[in-house]
Amino acid sequence: MDFSLQHNYLNRRHCIVLAANLAGIGISSGVAAATAQPGRTAHTLLVLGDSLSAEYGLRRGTGWVALLAQKLQAEKIRAQVVNASISGDTSSGGRTRLPALLAQHQPTLVVIELGANDALRGLPLDLTRDNLLAMTQMAQQSGARVVLLGMQVPPNYGRDYTQRFARMYADLAKTTQAALVPFFLKGIADAPDSLAWFQADRIHPLEKAHPRMLANVWPTLKKGLQ
């Protein structure tokens, strides 16, 4: 999906080509720990996402998840951030991986940033919704709070699909009482100069966009840590 297409949309054929490229992107995952003071870690944040959270095309340590770890340290919040994001991942992949991640890390807060690749691959919207619902409930049943990062798709998918996709995250948040960031790429993909915020593939935000991405997420995350 070309997230920079708020003002310059791709045709559907180009989206399919981009989807194939995105699916071939390698894995980037790991653990970024931020502890502001000695003693037992008060929170463990698990980020379950795709290439937008896996630092694709960026210098290590410059993506929004790494910036989050730095932010927690600066705010003197005792927390560990586990980045379990995989480039190219879908909601089905996240649903499959989540049980083991919950068991291993026992997070107090789970951030779910998935769904965009489902749309790229033309997967049924009901499948994406069911997977996101299952992941949210699974995390909540483990005792974790959940933050859903909402996404949007270009209108070349059709107005009905575009509206239903965007509304899906809000509906899930309401149903499950999960916290919601309405649009993860707000101020980036919908900016007047949106092309200036993306890498050459026009899918992945540049390094300079990641502080904005964190700024979109931080107020909601901070509430979840209180």
PDB file of C-alpha atoms in Angstrom, residues 24-134:
ATOM      1  CA  GLY A  24       9.263 -10.364   0.349  1.00  0.00           C
ATOM      2  CA  ILE A  25      10.771  -8.005   2.907  1.00  0.00           C
ATOM      3  CA  GLY A  26      12.989  -9.689   5.478  1.00  0.00           C
ATOM      4  CA  ILE A  27      12.387 -10.084   9.199  1.00  0.00           C
ATOM      5  CA  SER A  28      13.474  -7.471  11.684  1.00  0.00           C
ATOM      6  CA  SER A  29      12.563  -8.086  15.297  1.00  0.00           C
ATOM      7  CA  GLY A  30      14.146  -7.922  18.702  1.00  0.00           C
ATOM      8  CA  VAL A  31      14.015  -6.426  22.179  1.00  0.00           C
ATOM      9  CA  ALA A  32      14.591  -2.826  23.124  1.00  0.00           C
ATOM     10  CA  ALA A  33      14.706  -2.330  26.883  1.00  0.00           C
ATOM     11  CA  ALA A  34      14.245   0.968  28.700  1.00  0.00           C
ATOM     12  CA  THR A  35      14.602   1.090  32.467  1.00  0.00           C
ATOM     13  CA  ALA A  36      14.600   4.511  34.047  1.00  0.00           C
ATOM     14  CA  GLN A  37      15.658   3.445  37.509  1.00  0.00           C
ATOM     15  CA  PRO A  38      16.957   0.333  39.252  1.00  0.00           C
ATOM     16  CA  GLY A  39      14.571  -2.256  40.561  1.00  0.00           C
ATOM     17  CA  ARG A  40      11.911  -4.479  39.126  1.00  0.00           C
ATOM     18  CA  THR A  41      10.508  -3.462  35.728  1.00  0.00           C
ATOM     19  CA  ALA A  42       7.012  -2.096  36.270  1.00  0.00           C
ATOM     20  CA  HIS A  43       5.760  -2.625  32.718  1.00  0.00           C
ATOM     21  CA  THR A  44       6.492  -4.773  29.700  1.00  0.00           C
ATOM     22  CA  LEU A  45       5.221  -3.390  26.395  1.00  0.00           C
ATOM     23  CA  LEU A  46       4.865  -5.839  23.521  1.00  0.00           C
ATOM     24  CA  VAL A  47       4.658  -4.326  20.033  1.00  0.00           C
ATOM     25  CA  LEU A  48       3.180  -6.713  17.483  1.00  0.00           C
ATOM     26  CA  GLY A  49       3.450  -5.135  14.064  1.00  0.00           C
ATOM     27  CA  ASP A  50       4.727  -5.260  10.496  1.00  0.00           C
ATOM     28  CA  SER A  51       7.409  -3.322   8.591  1.00  0.00           C
ATOM     29  CA  LEU A  52       6.134   0.013   9.900  1.00  0.00           C
ATOM     30  CA  SER A  53       7.330  -1.061  13.341  1.00  0.00           C
ATOM     31  CA  ALA A  54      10.255  -3.288  12.289  1.00  0.00           C
ATOM     32  CA  GLU A  55      12.570  -0.475  11.137  1.00  0.00           C
ATOM     33  CA  TYR A  56      12.505  -1.490   7.483  1.00  0.00           C
ATOM     34  CA  GLY A  57      14.921   0.677   5.500  1.00  0.00           C
ATOM     35  CA  LEU A  58      16.081   2.557   8.608  1.00  0.00           C
ATOM     36  CA  ARG A  59      19.234   2.670  10.688  1.00  0.00           C
ATOM     37  CA  ARG A  60      18.864   0.382  13.687  1.00  0.00           C
ATOM     38  CA  GLY A  61      17.521   2.227  16.682  1.00  0.00           C
ATOM     39  CA  THR A  62      15.773   5.011  14.749  1.00  0.00           C
ATOM     40  CA  GLY A  63      12.278   3.520  14.342  1.00  0.00           C
ATOM     41  CA  TRP A  64       9.343   4.606  16.461  1.00  0.00           C
ATOM     42  CA  VAL A  65       9.584   1.574  18.774  1.00  0.00           C
ATOM     43  CA  ALA A  66      13.212   2.330  19.614  1.00  0.00           C
ATOM     44  CA  LEU A  67      12.250   5.973  20.117  1.00  0.00           C
ATOM     45  CA  LEU A  68       9.519   4.771  22.462  1.00  0.00           C
ATOM     46  CA  ALA A  69      12.092   3.004  24.618  1.00  0.00           C
ATOM     47  CA  GLN A  70      14.093   6.233  24.773  1.00  0.00           C
ATOM     48  CA  LYS A  71      10.946   8.195  25.627  1.00  0.00           C
ATOM     49  CA  LEU A  72      10.126   5.887  28.515  1.00  0.00           C
ATOM     50  CA  GLN A  73      13.610   6.341  29.875  1.00  0.00           C
ATOM     51  CA  ALA A  74      13.381  10.115  29.566  1.00  0.00           C
ATOM     52  CA  GLU A  75       9.999  10.077  31.320  1.00  0.00           C
ATOM     53  CA  LYS A  76      11.509   7.901  34.085  1.00  0.00           C
ATOM     54  CA  ILE A  77       8.953   5.166  33.500  1.00  0.00           C
ATOM     55  CA  ARG A  78      10.304   1.748  34.444  1.00  0.00           C
ATOM     56  CA  ALA A  79       9.465  -0.369  31.436  1.00  0.00           C
ATOM     57  CA  GLN A  80      10.792  -2.854  28.937  1.00  0.00           C
ATOM     58  CA  VAL A  81       9.800  -2.677  25.270  1.00  0.00           C
ATOM     59  CA  VAL A  82       9.683  -5.898  23.278  1.00  0.00           C
ATOM     60  CA  ASN A  83       9.509  -5.323  19.528  1.00  0.00           C
ATOM     61  CA  ALA A  84       8.024  -8.483  18.012  1.00  0.00           C
ATOM     62  CA  SER A  85       7.290  -6.865  14.647  1.00  0.00           C
ATOM     63  CA  ILE A  86       8.014  -8.672  11.376  1.00  0.00           C
ATOM     64  CA  SER A  87       8.106  -6.995   7.989  1.00  0.00           C
ATOM     65  CA  GLY A  88       5.369  -8.294   5.713  1.00  0.00           C
ATOM     66  CA  ASP A  89       3.339  -9.765   8.566  1.00  0.00           C
ATOM     67  CA  THR A  90      -0.441 -10.040   8.342  1.00  0.00           C
ATOM     68  CA  SER A  91      -3.098 -10.228  11.026  1.00  0.00           C
ATOM     69  CA  SER A  92      -3.136 -14.015  10.582  1.00  0.00           C
ATOM     70  CA  GLY A  93       0.601 -14.163  11.225  1.00  0.00           C
ATOM     71  CA  GLY A  94       0.249 -12.015  14.316  1.00  0.00           C
ATOM     72  CA  ARG A  95      -2.582 -14.158  15.615  1.00  0.00           C
ATOM     73  CA  THR A  96      -0.430 -17.271  15.205  1.00  0.00           C
ATOM     74  CA  ARG A  97       2.581 -15.747  16.955  1.00  0.00           C
ATOM     75  CA  LEU A  98       0.848 -13.980  19.817  1.00  0.00           C
ATOM     76  CA  PRO A  99       0.203 -16.898  22.234  1.00  0.00           C
ATOM     77  CA  ALA A 100       3.903 -17.752  22.492  1.00  0.00           C
ATOM     78  CA  LEU A 101       4.841 -14.086  22.872  1.00  0.00           C
ATOM     79  CA  LEU A 102       2.337 -13.609  25.689  1.00  0.00           C
ATOM     80  CA  ALA A 103       3.635 -16.679  27.476  1.00  0.00           C
ATOM     81  CA  GLN A 104       7.265 -15.659  27.076  1.00  0.00           C
ATOM     82  CA  HIS A 105       7.098 -11.966  27.917  1.00  0.00           C
ATOM     83  CA  GLN A 106       3.939 -11.651  30.032  1.00  0.00           C
ATOM     84  CA  PRO A 107       3.351  -8.068  28.864  1.00  0.00           C
ATOM     85  CA  THR A 108       1.286  -5.545  30.765  1.00  0.00           C
ATOM     86  CA  LEU A 109       0.455  -3.692  27.532  1.00  0.00           C
ATOM     87  CA  VAL A 110       0.194  -4.986  23.958  1.00  0.00           C
ATOM     88  CA  VAL A 111       0.322  -2.672  20.939  1.00  0.00           C
ATOM     89  CA  ILE A 112      -1.216  -4.228  17.808  1.00  0.00           C
ATOM     90  CA  GLU A 113      -0.079  -2.618  14.544  1.00  0.00           C
ATOM     91  CA  LEU A 114      -1.365  -5.003  11.890  1.00  0.00           C
ATOM     92  CA  GLY A 115      -3.901  -5.098   9.079  1.00  0.00           C
ATOM     93  CA  ALA A 116      -2.302  -3.039   6.302  1.00  0.00           C
ATOM     94  CA  ASN A 117      -0.728  -6.053   4.607  1.00  0.00           C
ATOM     95  CA  ASP A 118      -4.081  -7.849   4.702  1.00  0.00           C
ATOM     96  CA  ALA A 119      -5.525  -5.084   2.545  1.00  0.00           C
ATOM     97  CA  LEU A 120      -2.512  -5.147   0.224  1.00  0.00           C
ATOM     98  CA  ARG A 121      -3.076  -8.839  -0.414  1.00  0.00           C
ATOM     99  CA  GLY A 122      -6.795  -8.414  -0.941  1.00  0.00           C
ATOM    100  CA  LEU A 123      -7.707 -10.571   2.046  1.00  0.00           C
ATOM    101  CA  PRO A 124     -11.351 -10.513   3.183  1.00  0.00           C
ATOM    102  CA  LEU A 125     -12.061  -7.729   5.620  1.00  0.00           C
ATOM    103  CA  ASP A 126     -13.982 -10.127   7.863  1.00  0.00           C
ATOM    104  CA  LEU A 127     -10.825 -12.241   8.220  1.00  0.00           C
ATOM    105  CA  THR A 128      -8.776  -9.235   9.280  1.00  0.00           C
ATOM    106  CA  ARG A 129     -11.439  -8.168  11.758  1.00  0.00           C
ATOM    107  CA  ASP A 130     -11.681 -11.665  13.259  1.00  0.00           C
ATOM    108  CA  ASN A 131      -7.912 -11.876  13.660  1.00  0.00           C
ATOM    109  CA  LEU A 132      -7.624  -8.458  15.290  1.00  0.00           C
ATOM    110  CA  LEU A 133     -10.521  -9.285  17.600  1.00  0.00           C
ATOM    111  CA  ALA A 134      -8.955 -12.613  18.577  1.00  0.00           C
TER     112      ALA A 134
END
